[in-house]
Amino acid sequence: MLEVEWKPDKQSGEPVYQQIIKQLERQIIDGELPPGTVLPAERALARRYGVNRGTVSAAYEELRASGLLQSLQGSGTWVSRHLWGVQQIPNWHKYTNGGAFLPAYPLSKRIGEACFAPGIINLAKAELSTPMISALPLERLSRIHEAGLELGYAHPKGSPKLREVLAVHLRTQYGITASPEEILVTSGAQQALHLLSLCLLSPGDAVAMEGPSYFYSLPLFISAGLRLYRLPMDDAGVLPEQIRFLHQKHKIRMVFVNPTYHNPTGIVWSESRRRQVLEICQELRLPLVEDDAYGALTLPGRAKPPLPIKAIDKSGVVLYVNSMSKTVAPGLRIGWLAGPRSVIERLADAKQQMDFGTSSISQQLAASFLDGDSWSTQMERLSSYLLEQRQTMLDALEKEAGDFLSWNDPEGSFHFWCRLHRPLDEEELLEAMIREGVVCTPGSVYGAEAGWLRLTYSWESKAGIQEGIRRLTRVLRAF
Ligand SMILES: Cc1ncc(COP(=O)(O)O)c(C=O)c1O
């Protein structure tokens, strides 16, 4: 596909037709325009690049002469199918499409690109805003620096100091008992999920996950050759008997769940549902991966969620995953997995082979942050920040969007899960939002049926949220 954002720079002094040649050559050679790709007609490309038709004509002519393009009267212009004979270059298209690791899904990729567009209002980004992160009490960093930064490769399981601190943190904040030997430090929760899918499962294995779920936004399970089955949910969590059913029918080998402030629906599983699911997994001897990335984000004045399933698991079937991304800063890339020693050792060995350990600077910072009172200070700041952000979005939704959307009332986390009163084509909707200067996440990214949107209030300023909802409403009205 032609690069959407690119335009020739008329001020650069380089002839515009040569800039177009270079741009197309680069895209052809890098495999972005594979052999056989039909290019736009001269007039259409000229309009897109804001140049006159003759300029595109000259560029096409020269690319034809070099053998990169072919044209036929009445059939248009396309990238030469015999390119690899003409040019002494590898067939990058074949390589980039041939790797075992799958690219991101097109809708997710498009949202990711749009997030960097200047002026866009971002109601998709599940991240704390820059002012929140830059106000972190990080003065400890200079103290760590004075005491001497450790810059060697970290221990494969993570720095011993951080694992000790995490063992205390898990006990005091989440009621989870895990020794430092039962904790693996990872580069975010994401890496923990990736390691699990690669090291404990084999291609062809079946796994179950909530439907919808954050996990569906990750092609990494499919890249690992896993077969995914959906666990239906109600307001109290997944329906436990469905685990037994999928186990009998498809021999599922692992269950992935996100029981507290589930992404994207915000559901908090009830305590009894947690116990029922745990009992079934114990009975079936089925590992249960509990992703608790949002678990600490209860809004002020709302009921605390029940303890994580890991806290009531005496048998060791639960593999508990969490990180500092949603509570402190995603750029630290500090996550962890708590589980049986044998699992930690297997994953640590793989992690060592992949990346020689998570950044030791981040680990020192994380240990220092979680060891002192910074965590509780941060959680206080964070909960009042999120409450205000959420109220701003709620007011804006009530004022603007009630004719088009209904939303839920989560007790914590970053998002509203919204039902469109009329399901729309999500690709068209996303493009219309981007044109209007706003982006949020269509539900199909999480495997939801058509007609859902996730609206996130953690990133934008209050004015941004208000304007974002106005823009979104304009788009919905136009549809
Ligand atoms: C439910 C859930 N789990 C895990 C992650 C990954 O977080 P990280 O790798 O930054 O810790 C995310 C990120 O959005 C998430 O929403």
mmCIF file with all atom_site columns, C-alpha atoms in Angstrom, residues 16-137:
data_model
loop_
_atom_site.group_PDB
_atom_site.id
_atom_site.type_symbol
_atom_site.label_atom_id
_atom_site.label_alt_id
_atom_site.label_comp_id
_atom_site.label_asym_id
_atom_site.label_entity_id
_atom_site.label_seq_id
_atom_site.pdbx_PDB_ins_code
_atom_site.Cartn_x
_atom_site.Cartn_y
_atom_site.Cartn_z
_atom_site.occupancy
_atom_site.B_iso_or_equiv
_atom_site.pdbx_formal_charge
_atom_site.auth_seq_id
_atom_site.auth_comp_id
_atom_site.auth_asym_id
_atom_site.auth_atom_id
_atom_site.pdbx_PDB_model_num
ATOM 1   C CA . VAL A 1 16  ? 9.548  16.713  -7.055  1.00 0.00 ? 16  VAL A CA 1
ATOM 2   C CA . TYR A 1 17  ? 9.456  13.925  -9.655  1.00 0.00 ? 17  TYR A CA 1
ATOM 3   C CA . GLN A 1 18  ? 12.750 12.606  -8.274  1.00 0.00 ? 18  GLN A CA 1
ATOM 4   C CA . GLN A 1 19  ? 11.347 12.597  -4.745  1.00 0.00 ? 19  GLN A CA 1
ATOM 5   C CA . ILE A 1 20  ? 8.422  10.538  -6.039  1.00 0.00 ? 20  ILE A CA 1
ATOM 6   C CA . ILE A 1 21  ? 10.801 8.119   -7.778  1.00 0.00 ? 21  ILE A CA 1
ATOM 7   C CA . LYS A 1 22  ? 12.820 7.669   -4.577  1.00 0.00 ? 22  LYS A CA 1
ATOM 8   C CA . GLN A 1 23  ? 9.708  7.162   -2.480  1.00 0.00 ? 23  GLN A CA 1
ATOM 9   C CA . LEU A 1 24  ? 8.250  4.513   -4.819  1.00 0.00 ? 24  LEU A CA 1
ATOM 10  C CA . GLU A 1 25  ? 11.658 2.833   -5.253  1.00 0.00 ? 25  GLU A CA 1
ATOM 11  C CA . ARG A 1 26  ? 12.055 2.603   -1.487  1.00 0.00 ? 26  ARG A CA 1
ATOM 12  C CA . GLN A 1 27  ? 8.569  1.150   -1.034  1.00 0.00 ? 27  GLN A CA 1
ATOM 13  C CA . ILE A 1 28  ? 9.135  -1.374  -3.837  1.00 0.00 ? 28  ILE A CA 1
ATOM 14  C CA . ILE A 1 29  ? 12.554 -2.437  -2.572  1.00 0.00 ? 29  ILE A CA 1
ATOM 15  C CA . ASP A 1 30  ? 11.393 -2.713  1.047   1.00 0.00 ? 30  ASP A CA 1
ATOM 16  C CA . GLY A 1 31  ? 8.520  -4.941  -0.064  1.00 0.00 ? 31  GLY A CA 1
ATOM 17  C CA . GLU A 1 32  ? 5.787  -2.476  0.944   1.00 0.00 ? 32  GLU A CA 1
ATOM 18  C CA . LEU A 1 33  ? 4.662  -2.485  -2.708  1.00 0.00 ? 33  LEU A CA 1
ATOM 19  C CA . PRO A 1 34  ? 5.090  -6.137  -3.686  1.00 0.00 ? 34  PRO A CA 1
ATOM 20  C CA . PRO A 1 35  ? 5.449  -7.313  -7.316  1.00 0.00 ? 35  PRO A CA 1
ATOM 21  C CA . GLY A 1 36  ? 2.135  -7.027  -9.151  1.00 0.00 ? 36  GLY A CA 1
ATOM 22  C CA . THR A 1 37  ? 0.759  -4.194  -6.975  1.00 0.00 ? 37  THR A CA 1
ATOM 23  C CA . VAL A 1 38  ? -1.370 -1.939  -9.147  1.00 0.00 ? 38  VAL A CA 1
ATOM 24  C CA . LEU A 1 39  ? -0.466 1.723   -8.660  1.00 0.00 ? 39  LEU A CA 1
ATOM 25  C CA . PRO A 1 40  ? -2.979 4.569   -8.833  1.00 0.00 ? 40  PRO A CA 1
ATOM 26  C CA . ALA A 1 41  ? -3.572 6.204   -12.210 1.00 0.00 ? 41  ALA A CA 1
ATOM 27  C CA . GLU A 1 42  ? -1.324 9.206   -12.851 1.00 0.00 ? 42  GLU A CA 1
ATOM 28  C CA . ARG A 1 43  ? -4.110 11.705  -12.283 1.00 0.00 ? 43  ARG A CA 1
ATOM 29  C CA . ALA A 1 44  ? -5.161 10.103  -8.964  1.00 0.00 ? 44  ALA A CA 1
ATOM 30  C CA . LEU A 1 45  ? -1.611 9.933   -7.649  1.00 0.00 ? 45  LEU A CA 1
ATOM 31  C CA . ALA A 1 46  ? -0.998 13.532  -8.674  1.00 0.00 ? 46  ALA A CA 1
ATOM 32  C CA . ARG A 1 47  ? -4.053 14.575  -6.652  1.00 0.00 ? 47  ARG A CA 1
ATOM 33  C CA . ARG A 1 48  ? -2.884 12.594  -3.659  1.00 0.00 ? 48  ARG A CA 1
ATOM 34  C CA . TYR A 1 49  ? 0.630  14.055  -3.729  1.00 0.00 ? 49  TYR A CA 1
ATOM 35  C CA . GLY A 1 50  ? -0.609 17.568  -4.541  1.00 0.00 ? 50  GLY A CA 1
ATOM 36  C CA . VAL A 1 51  ? 1.443  17.809  -7.783  1.00 0.00 ? 51  VAL A CA 1
ATOM 37  C CA . ASN A 1 52  ? 0.524  18.067  -11.435 1.00 0.00 ? 52  ASN A CA 1
ATOM 38  C CA . ARG A 1 53  ? -0.065 15.032  -13.570 1.00 0.00 ? 53  ARG A CA 1
ATOM 39  C CA . GLY A 1 54  ? 3.058  15.582  -15.709 1.00 0.00 ? 54  GLY A CA 1
ATOM 40  C CA . THR A 1 55  ? 5.263  15.192  -12.619 1.00 0.00 ? 55  THR A CA 1
ATOM 41  C CA . VAL A 1 56  ? 3.828  11.756  -11.816 1.00 0.00 ? 56  VAL A CA 1
ATOM 42  C CA . SER A 1 57  ? 4.016  10.861  -15.492 1.00 0.00 ? 57  SER A CA 1
ATOM 43  C CA . ALA A 1 58  ? 7.750  11.652  -15.525 1.00 0.00 ? 58  ALA A CA 1
ATOM 44  C CA . ALA A 1 59  ? 8.338  9.597   -12.374 1.00 0.00 ? 59  ALA A CA 1
ATOM 45  C CA . TYR A 1 60  ? 6.404  6.594   -13.732 1.00 0.00 ? 60  TYR A CA 1
ATOM 46  C CA . GLU A 1 61  ? 8.303  6.868   -17.021 1.00 0.00 ? 61  GLU A CA 1
ATOM 47  C CA . GLU A 1 62  ? 11.675 6.686   -15.307 1.00 0.00 ? 62  GLU A CA 1
ATOM 48  C CA . LEU A 1 63  ? 10.610 3.791   -13.054 1.00 0.00 ? 63  LEU A CA 1
ATOM 49  C CA . ARG A 1 64  ? 9.388  1.945   -16.167 1.00 0.00 ? 64  ARG A CA 1
ATOM 50  C CA . ALA A 1 65  ? 12.726 2.517   -17.829 1.00 0.00 ? 65  ALA A CA 1
ATOM 51  C CA . SER A 1 66  ? 14.552 1.049   -14.812 1.00 0.00 ? 66  SER A CA 1
ATOM 52  C CA . GLY A 1 67  ? 12.307 -2.046  -14.925 1.00 0.00 ? 67  GLY A CA 1
ATOM 53  C CA . LEU A 1 68  ? 10.631 -1.457  -11.566 1.00 0.00 ? 68  LEU A CA 1
ATOM 54  C CA . LEU A 1 69  ? 7.242  -0.595  -13.079 1.00 0.00 ? 69  LEU A CA 1
ATOM 55  C CA . GLN A 1 70  ? 5.282  -1.970  -16.007 1.00 0.00 ? 70  GLN A CA 1
ATOM 56  C CA . SER A 1 71  ? 2.333  -0.397  -17.831 1.00 0.00 ? 71  SER A CA 1
ATOM 57  C CA . LEU A 1 72  ? -0.064 -1.441  -20.520 1.00 0.00 ? 72  LEU A CA 1
ATOM 58  C CA . GLN A 1 73  ? -2.452 0.856   -22.332 1.00 0.00 ? 73  GLN A CA 1
ATOM 59  C CA . GLY A 1 74  ? -5.852 0.419   -20.694 1.00 0.00 ? 74  GLY A CA 1
ATOM 60  C CA . SER A 1 75  ? -4.540 -1.822  -17.855 1.00 0.00 ? 75  SER A CA 1
ATOM 61  C CA . GLY A 1 76  ? -2.748 0.757   -15.751 1.00 0.00 ? 76  GLY A CA 1
ATOM 62  C CA . THR A 1 77  ? 0.645  0.641   -14.059 1.00 0.00 ? 77  THR A CA 1
ATOM 63  C CA . TRP A 1 78  ? 1.904  -2.012  -11.666 1.00 0.00 ? 78  TRP A CA 1
ATOM 64  C CA . VAL A 1 79  ? 5.070  -3.056  -9.867  1.00 0.00 ? 79  VAL A CA 1
ATOM 65  C CA . SER A 1 80  ? 7.054  -5.348  -12.148 1.00 0.00 ? 80  SER A CA 1
ATOM 66  C CA . ARG A 1 81  ? 6.433  -9.046  -11.503 1.00 0.00 ? 81  ARG A CA 1
ATOM 67  C CA . HIS A 1 82  ? 9.998  -9.865  -12.546 1.00 0.00 ? 82  HIS A CA 1
ATOM 68  C CA . LEU A 1 83  ? 11.523 -7.462  -10.100 1.00 0.00 ? 83  LEU A CA 1
ATOM 69  C CA . TRP A 1 84  ? 13.796 -9.956  -8.449  1.00 0.00 ? 84  TRP A CA 1
ATOM 70  C CA . GLY A 1 85  ? 15.495 -10.690 -11.734 1.00 0.00 ? 85  GLY A CA 1
ATOM 71  C CA . VAL A 1 86  ? 15.910 -6.996  -12.551 1.00 0.00 ? 86  VAL A CA 1
ATOM 72  C CA . GLN A 1 87  ? 17.192 -5.875  -9.174  1.00 0.00 ? 87  GLN A CA 1
ATOM 73  C CA . GLN A 1 88  ? 19.913 -7.703  -7.242  1.00 0.00 ? 88  GLN A CA 1
ATOM 74  C CA . ILE A 1 89  ? 17.966 -7.464  -4.001  1.00 0.00 ? 89  ILE A CA 1
ATOM 75  C CA . PRO A 1 90  ? 16.313 -9.973  -1.693  1.00 0.00 ? 90  PRO A CA 1
ATOM 76  C CA . ASN A 1 91  ? 12.587 -10.418 -2.082  1.00 0.00 ? 91  ASN A CA 1
ATOM 77  C CA . TRP A 1 92  ? 11.775 -8.537  1.113   1.00 0.00 ? 92  TRP A CA 1
ATOM 78  C CA . HIS A 1 93  ? 8.068  -8.959  0.581   1.00 0.00 ? 93  HIS A CA 1
ATOM 79  C CA . LYS A 1 94  ? 8.429  -12.719 0.729   1.00 0.00 ? 94  LYS A CA 1
ATOM 80  C CA . TYR A 1 95  ? 10.610 -12.517 3.818   1.00 0.00 ? 95  TYR A CA 1
ATOM 81  C CA . THR A 1 96  ? 8.413  -10.045 5.664   1.00 0.00 ? 96  THR A CA 1
ATOM 82  C CA . ASN A 1 97  ? 5.333  -12.138 4.966   1.00 0.00 ? 97  ASN A CA 1
ATOM 83  C CA . GLY A 1 98  ? 7.021  -15.441 5.663   1.00 0.00 ? 98  GLY A CA 1
ATOM 84  C CA . GLY A 1 99  ? 8.104  -15.094 9.323   1.00 0.00 ? 99  GLY A CA 1
ATOM 85  C CA . ALA A 1 100 ? 6.474  -17.250 11.979  1.00 0.00 ? 100 ALA A CA 1
ATOM 86  C CA . PHE A 1 101 ? 5.529  -14.193 14.070  1.00 0.00 ? 101 PHE A CA 1
ATOM 87  C CA . LEU A 1 102 ? 2.379  -12.590 12.732  1.00 0.00 ? 102 LEU A CA 1
ATOM 88  C CA . PRO A 1 103 ? 1.980  -8.855  12.127  1.00 0.00 ? 103 PRO A CA 1
ATOM 89  C CA . ALA A 1 104 ? -0.508 -6.863  14.216  1.00 0.00 ? 104 ALA A CA 1
ATOM 90  C CA . TYR A 1 105 ? -4.135 -6.997  13.052  1.00 0.00 ? 105 TYR A CA 1
ATOM 91  C CA . PRO A 1 106 ? -4.905 -4.290  10.456  1.00 0.00 ? 106 PRO A CA 1
ATOM 92  C CA . LEU A 1 107 ? -7.418 -2.457  12.675  1.00 0.00 ? 107 LEU A CA 1
ATOM 93  C CA . SER A 1 108 ? -4.962 -2.369  15.610  1.00 0.00 ? 108 SER A CA 1
ATOM 94  C CA . LYS A 1 109 ? -2.196 -1.228  13.277  1.00 0.00 ? 109 LYS A CA 1
ATOM 95  C CA . ARG A 1 110 ? -4.354 1.563   11.908  1.00 0.00 ? 110 ARG A CA 1
ATOM 96  C CA . ILE A 1 111 ? -5.224 2.728   15.443  1.00 0.00 ? 111 ILE A CA 1
ATOM 97  C CA . GLY A 1 112 ? -1.524 2.611   16.353  1.00 0.00 ? 112 GLY A CA 1
ATOM 98  C CA . GLU A 1 113 ? -0.621 4.765   13.328  1.00 0.00 ? 113 GLU A CA 1
ATOM 99  C CA . ALA A 1 114 ? -3.452 7.199   13.975  1.00 0.00 ? 114 ALA A CA 1
ATOM 100 C CA . CYS A 1 115 ? -2.274 7.691   17.559  1.00 0.00 ? 115 CYS A CA 1
ATOM 101 C CA . PHE A 1 116 ? 0.817  9.444   16.194  1.00 0.00 ? 116 PHE A CA 1
ATOM 102 C CA . ALA A 1 117 ? -1.084 11.749  13.835  1.00 0.00 ? 117 ALA A CA 1
ATOM 103 C CA . PRO A 1 118 ? -0.643 15.375  14.896  1.00 0.00 ? 118 PRO A CA 1
ATOM 104 C CA . GLY A 1 119 ? -3.659 16.854  16.681  1.00 0.00 ? 119 GLY A CA 1
ATOM 105 C CA . ILE A 1 120 ? -5.507 13.566  17.061  1.00 0.00 ? 120 ILE A CA 1
ATOM 106 C CA . ILE A 1 121 ? -7.493 13.142  20.279  1.00 0.00 ? 121 ILE A CA 1
ATOM 107 C CA . ASN A 1 122 ? -6.665 9.786   21.686  1.00 0.00 ? 122 ASN A CA 1
ATOM 108 C CA . LEU A 1 123 ? -9.429 7.910   23.473  1.00 0.00 ? 123 LEU A CA 1
ATOM 109 C CA . ALA A 1 124 ? -7.763 4.588   22.588  1.00 0.00 ? 124 ALA A CA 1
ATOM 110 C CA . LYS A 1 125 ? -4.498 4.783   24.489  1.00 0.00 ? 125 LYS A CA 1
ATOM 111 C CA . ALA A 1 126 ? -4.645 2.839   27.769  1.00 0.00 ? 126 ALA A CA 1
ATOM 112 C CA . GLU A 1 127 ? -1.819 4.746   29.352  1.00 0.00 ? 127 GLU A CA 1
ATOM 113 C CA . LEU A 1 128 ? -1.398 7.409   32.003  1.00 0.00 ? 128 LEU A CA 1
ATOM 114 C CA . SER A 1 129 ? -0.978 10.915  30.638  1.00 0.00 ? 129 SER A CA 1
ATOM 115 C CA . THR A 1 130 ? 2.458  12.494  30.316  1.00 0.00 ? 130 THR A CA 1
ATOM 116 C CA . PRO A 1 131 ? 1.833  14.995  33.170  1.00 0.00 ? 131 PRO A CA 1
ATOM 117 C CA . MET A 1 132 ? 0.845  12.100  35.463  1.00 0.00 ? 132 MET A CA 1
ATOM 118 C CA . ILE A 1 133 ? 3.993  10.189  34.628  1.00 0.00 ? 133 ILE A CA 1
ATOM 119 C CA . SER A 1 134 ? 6.332  13.167  34.769  1.00 0.00 ? 134 SER A CA 1
ATOM 120 C CA . ALA A 1 135 ? 5.005  14.022  38.236  1.00 0.00 ? 135 ALA A CA 1
ATOM 121 C CA . LEU A 1 136 ? 6.055  10.605  39.559  1.00 0.00 ? 136 LEU A CA 1
ATOM 122 C CA . PRO A 1 137 ? 8.117  10.761  42.745  1.00 0.00 ? 137 PRO A CA 1
#
